Short mmCIF file of C-alpha atoms in Angstrom, two decimals:
data_model
loop_
_atom_site.label_atom_id
_atom_site.label_comp_id
_atom_site.label_asym_id
_atom_site.label_seq_id
_atom_site.Cartn_x
_atom_site.Cartn_y
_atom_site.Cartn_z
CA ASP A 1 4.31 12.28 16.59
CA GLY A 2 1.95 12.19 14.08
CA GLY A 3 1.04 9.17 12.40
CA ILE A 4 -0.74 5.92 11.66
CA THR A 5 -0.64 2.97 14.46
CA GLN A 6 -1.26 -0.57 14.06
CA SER A 7 -2.00 -3.15 16.73
CA PRO A 8 -0.54 -5.71 17.75
CA LYS A 9 2.28 -6.54 15.15
CA TYR A 10 1.83 -9.97 15.44
CA LEU A 11 -1.23 -11.74 16.09
CA PHE A 12 -1.70 -15.62 16.26
CA ARG A 13 -5.41 -17.14 16.16
CA LYS A 14 -7.08 -20.28 16.18
CA GLU A 15 -9.52 -21.53 13.67
CA GLY A 16 -12.93 -20.49 14.17
CA GLN A 17 -12.34 -17.51 16.29
CA ASN A 18 -12.87 -13.60 15.23
CA VAL A 19 -10.06 -11.45 15.97
CA THR A 20 -9.69 -7.63 15.47
CA LEU A 21 -6.99 -5.42 14.48
CA SER A 22 -6.40 -1.96 15.49
CA CYS A 23 -5.44 1.08 13.56
CA GLU A 24 -5.64 4.62 14.65
CA GLN A 25 -4.08 8.03 13.15
CA ASN A 26 -3.84 11.17 14.57
CA LEU A 27 -3.08 13.11 11.01
CA ASN A 28 -6.64 14.29 11.03
CA HIS A 29 -7.38 12.61 7.61
CA ASP A 30 -10.70 11.77 6.68
CA ALA A 31 -10.33 8.42 4.85
CA MET A 32 -9.03 5.19 6.01
CA TYR A 33 -8.54 1.79 4.34
CA TRP A 34 -7.71 -1.66 4.90
CA TYR A 35 -5.44 -3.48 2.75
CA ARG A 36 -4.38 -7.30 2.65
CA GLN A 37 -0.78 -8.59 1.31
CA ASP A 38 -0.06 -11.75 0.27
CA PRO A 39 3.57 -13.27 0.37
CA GLY A 40 5.52 -11.99 -2.94
CA GLN A 41 2.05 -9.89 -3.96
CA GLY A 42 1.05 -6.34 -3.97
CA LEU A 43 -1.76 -5.23 -1.71
CA ARG A 44 -5.65 -5.83 -2.01
CA LEU A 45 -8.01 -3.48 -0.92
CA ILE A 46 -10.76 -4.97 1.98
CA TYR A 47 -12.62 -1.95 3.05
CA TYR A 48 -12.18 1.81 2.81
CA SER A 49 -14.21 4.83 5.12
CA GLN A 50 -14.36 8.06 3.37
CA ILE A 51 -16.04 9.61 6.54
CA VAL A 52 -17.13 8.76 9.76
CA ASN A 53 -19.86 6.31 10.26
CA ASP A 54 -19.37 5.15 6.58
CA PHE A 55 -17.62 2.30 4.66
CA GLN A 56 -17.21 0.59 1.63
CA LYS A 57 -16.35 -2.87 0.56
CA GLY A 58 -13.35 -3.32 -1.28
CA ASP A 59 -11.96 -5.77 -3.61
CA ILE A 60 -11.88 -8.52 -1.02
CA ALA A 61 -14.31 -8.04 1.58
CA GLU A 62 -15.99 -11.40 1.93
CA GLY A 63 -15.05 -12.41 5.78
CA TYR A 64 -14.12 -9.20 7.10
CA SER A 65 -15.97 -6.46 8.85
CA VAL A 66 -15.15 -2.76 9.99
CA SER A 67 -16.50 -0.08 11.98
CA ARG A 68 -15.87 3.61 11.87
CA GLU A 69 -16.91 5.06 14.98
CA LYS A 70 -14.43 7.76 15.18
CA LYS A 71 -12.43 9.77 12.76
CA GLU A 72 -9.31 8.50 13.89
CA SER A 73 -9.75 4.82 14.43
CA PHE A 74 -10.85 2.06 11.61
CA PRO A 75 -10.91 -1.06 13.70
CA LEU A 76 -11.01 -4.47 11.44
CA THR A 77 -12.30 -7.74 12.42
CA VAL A 78 -11.48 -11.37 10.68
CA THR A 79 -14.12 -13.25 11.16
CA SER A 80 -14.40 -17.08 11.02
CA ALA A 81 -16.14 -16.89 7.87
CA GLN A 82 -12.46 -15.66 6.20
CA LYS A 83 -11.45 -18.81 4.64
CA ASN A 84 -7.25 -18.01 4.29
CA PRO A 85 -6.80 -15.04 6.99
CA THR A 86 -3.06 -15.67 7.28
CA ALA A 87 -1.76 -12.56 5.71
CA PHE A 88 0.08 -8.99 6.46
CA TYR A 89 -2.69 -6.63 7.04
CA LEU A 90 -1.90 -2.70 6.25
CA CYS A 91 -4.11 0.11 7.17
CA ALA A 92 -3.73 3.60 5.41
CA SER A 93 -5.13 6.95 5.30
CA ARG A 94 -5.59 9.91 2.80
CA VAL A 95 -4.51 13.36 2.95
CA GLY A 96 -6.94 15.71 1.80
CA GLN A 97 -10.38 15.18 0.27
CA GLY A 98 -9.38 14.13 -3.52
CA TRP A 99 -9.83 10.58 -4.10
CA TYR A 100 -6.10 10.73 -5.89
CA ASN A 101 -4.59 12.26 -2.89
CA GLU A 102 -1.66 10.82 -1.63
CA GLN A 103 -2.09 7.61 1.10
CA PHE A 104 0.10 6.82 3.68
CA PHE A 105 0.42 3.42 5.66
CA GLY A 106 0.84 1.87 8.97
CA PRO A 107 3.58 -0.40 10.16
CA GLY A 108 0.96 -3.42 9.28
CA THR A 109 -0.09 -6.59 11.41
CA ARG A 110 0.96 -9.95 10.73
CA LEU A 111 -1.71 -12.71 11.19
CA THR A 112 -1.02 -16.20 11.48
CA VAL A 113 -3.78 -18.50 11.78
CA LEU A 114 -3.05 -21.64 13.75
CA GLY B 1 -10.33 -2.29 -13.67
CA ILE B 2 -6.85 -0.70 -14.26
CA GLN B 3 -3.56 -2.96 -14.37
CA VAL B 4 -0.34 -2.43 -13.37
CA GLU B 5 2.67 -4.34 -14.52
CA GLN B 6 6.30 -3.70 -13.00
CA SER B 7 9.55 -4.75 -14.51
CA PRO B 8 11.72 -6.34 -13.61
CA PRO B 9 10.37 -8.26 -10.78
CA ASP B 10 14.17 -9.22 -9.33
CA LEU B 11 17.01 -7.01 -9.89
CA ILE B 12 20.31 -7.48 -8.08
CA LEU B 13 23.03 -4.90 -7.77
CA GLN B 14 26.26 -4.03 -6.40
CA GLU B 15 26.33 -1.02 -3.96
CA GLY B 16 27.21 1.69 -6.24
CA ALA B 17 25.41 0.76 -9.27
CA ASN B 18 22.30 2.68 -10.71
CA SER B 19 19.09 1.22 -12.12
CA THR B 20 15.68 1.92 -13.41
CA LEU B 21 12.61 0.40 -12.31
CA ARG B 22 9.29 0.51 -14.54
CA CYS B 23 5.79 0.90 -13.85
CA ASN B 24 3.18 0.45 -17.15
CA PHE B 25 -0.48 0.95 -16.31
CA SER B 26 -3.49 0.56 -18.60
CA ASP B 27 -5.85 3.34 -18.50
CA SER B 28 -5.44 6.73 -17.37
CA VAL B 29 -4.49 7.67 -13.83
CA ASN B 30 -5.20 10.58 -11.41
CA ASN B 31 -2.73 9.60 -8.71
CA LEU B 32 0.41 7.69 -9.02
CA GLN B 33 2.99 6.74 -5.94
CA TRP B 34 5.99 4.61 -5.50
CA PHE B 35 6.49 2.98 -2.34
CA HIS B 36 9.42 1.14 -0.76
CA GLN B 37 8.68 -1.94 1.25
CA ASN B 38 11.18 -2.30 3.93
CA PRO B 39 12.31 -5.92 5.37
CA TRP B 40 9.91 -5.05 8.09
CA GLY B 41 6.93 -4.66 5.98
CA GLN B 42 6.51 -0.65 6.45
CA LEU B 43 5.69 0.89 3.29
CA ILE B 44 7.77 4.34 2.54
CA ASN B 45 6.24 6.83 0.51
CA LEU B 46 8.85 7.45 -1.83
CA PHE B 47 6.75 9.79 -4.49
CA TYR B 48 3.56 11.02 -5.21
CA ILE B 49 3.98 11.78 -9.00
CA PRO B 50 0.89 11.58 -11.24
CA SER B 51 2.60 13.27 -14.05
CA GLY B 52 6.17 15.23 -14.23
CA THR B 53 9.46 14.34 -12.75
CA LYS B 54 10.49 14.65 -9.24
CA GLN B 55 13.75 14.48 -7.00
CA ASN B 56 14.97 13.11 -3.79
CA GLY B 57 18.30 12.80 -3.10
CA ARG B 58 19.84 9.63 -4.85
CA LEU B 59 15.96 8.83 -6.13
CA SER B 60 14.31 10.57 -8.98
CA ALA B 61 10.74 9.47 -10.45
CA THR B 62 9.22 10.38 -14.49
CA THR B 63 5.67 9.86 -14.90
CA VAL B 64 4.89 9.96 -18.50
CA ALA B 65 1.01 9.91 -18.12
CA THR B 66 0.08 10.21 -22.07
CA GLU B 67 2.16 7.14 -22.39
CA ARG B 68 1.09 5.42 -19.33
CA TYR B 69 4.21 4.61 -17.33
CA SER B 70 6.33 5.71 -14.70
CA LEU B 71 9.96 5.38 -14.15
CA LEU B 72 11.83 5.11 -10.83
CA TYR B 73 15.75 5.91 -10.77
CA ILE B 74 18.09 4.75 -7.93
CA SER B 75 21.87 5.77 -8.13
CA SER B 76 24.57 4.92 -6.46
CA SER B 77 22.53 2.41 -4.77
CA GLN B 78 23.34 1.14 -1.11
CA THR B 79 22.65 -2.11 0.71
CA THR B 80 19.72 -0.08 2.71
CA ASP B 81 18.01 0.39 -0.44
CA SER B 82 17.06 -3.40 -0.68
CA GLY B 83 13.49 -4.28 -0.42
CA VAL B 84 10.57 -4.37 -2.31
CA TYR B 85 9.33 -1.55 -4.51
CA PHE B 86 5.69 -0.90 -5.52
CA CYS B 87 4.03 1.35 -8.10
CA ALA B 88 0.55 2.14 -7.22
CA VAL B 89 -2.42 4.16 -9.29
CA VAL B 90 -5.72 5.52 -8.74
CA GLY B 91 -7.15 5.09 -12.16
CA SER B 92 -9.44 8.20 -13.64
CA GLY B 93 -12.17 5.51 -14.30
CA GLY B 94 -14.46 3.38 -12.57
CA SER B 95 -11.67 2.38 -9.92
CA ASN B 96 -11.06 5.82 -9.11
CA TYR B 97 -11.53 4.95 -5.18
CA LYS B 98 -8.54 2.86 -4.55
CA LEU B 99 -4.86 2.58 -5.09
CA THR B 100 -4.11 -0.42 -7.56
CA PHE B 101 -0.73 -1.95 -6.91
CA GLY B 102 1.54 -3.68 -9.19
CA LYS B 103 3.18 -6.86 -7.88
CA GLY B 104 6.49 -5.02 -6.99
CA THR B 105 10.11 -5.20 -8.26
CA LEU B 106 12.69 -7.05 -5.49
CA LEU B 107 15.67 -5.38 -5.27
CA THR B 108 18.64 -6.66 -3.89
CA VAL B 109 22.02 -4.56 -3.23
CA ASN B 110 25.00 -6.07 -2.31
CA PRO B 111 28.01 -4.94 -0.53
#
C-alpha cells in the first residue's frame, strides 16, 4: 500500500539522550515535513525538505536536526538541547510541485521524556 | 504570518444532528485543508478546498476566499465523527511554504 509510515509509535527517552524518529513514504512525493503537536494545540512546523539533500528550518527548529539522503526518507533527531521534547510528532509529505498542493500525514510518534 | 481561527472550540452533539464548523484566516491563501484527527492521533484528509464547494458523503465544505473563511458541514452526525477537526492554510504571502494550523474544534457525538 502507498502511504507514509512512522516508527516507532511510542518512544520513551531519558533526559540528556538523543533520539531519532523515522519517517518513510512510498508516494514518490518530493517534499516532506515534520510537525510537532502539543496537547490541545494545532501543529507547528519543525523542519521541511523540498528535495533530496536540502532542508530548511521551520518555526521551532531549535533542538532538532534532520537529514534527507533519500527521497523516501526524512528522519528527525530530537537532541538533548530540546528543552521540552515530550510531544506528538507528525511527518507529512506533499503531492506535486507547488507549495500549495495537498499534504498528507503519517500516523505519528508519541515521544515521552522520563 | 497568517493567522487561523476556528470556532467553536468545543461542540457536543447528539447522534443524528447537523453541525457547522468555521475557519477564519487573516490573509489570502493558496491552499486550505480540513483534517479530522481521530482518537489515535492520525490526521485524516477531509478536503483540499482553497475555494469553492465540495461534498463527500455526509461532509461538505465551502471556502469563500474573498471573505477569508471556510465552513465544514457535518450532517447526520455519527459517534465515529468524534475527534478534533483542524483547518490549515498556506498563505500566499511570506509564509507560503507551510501549512498554518488553527487550534481545532473538538467534536463529541453522543449516542
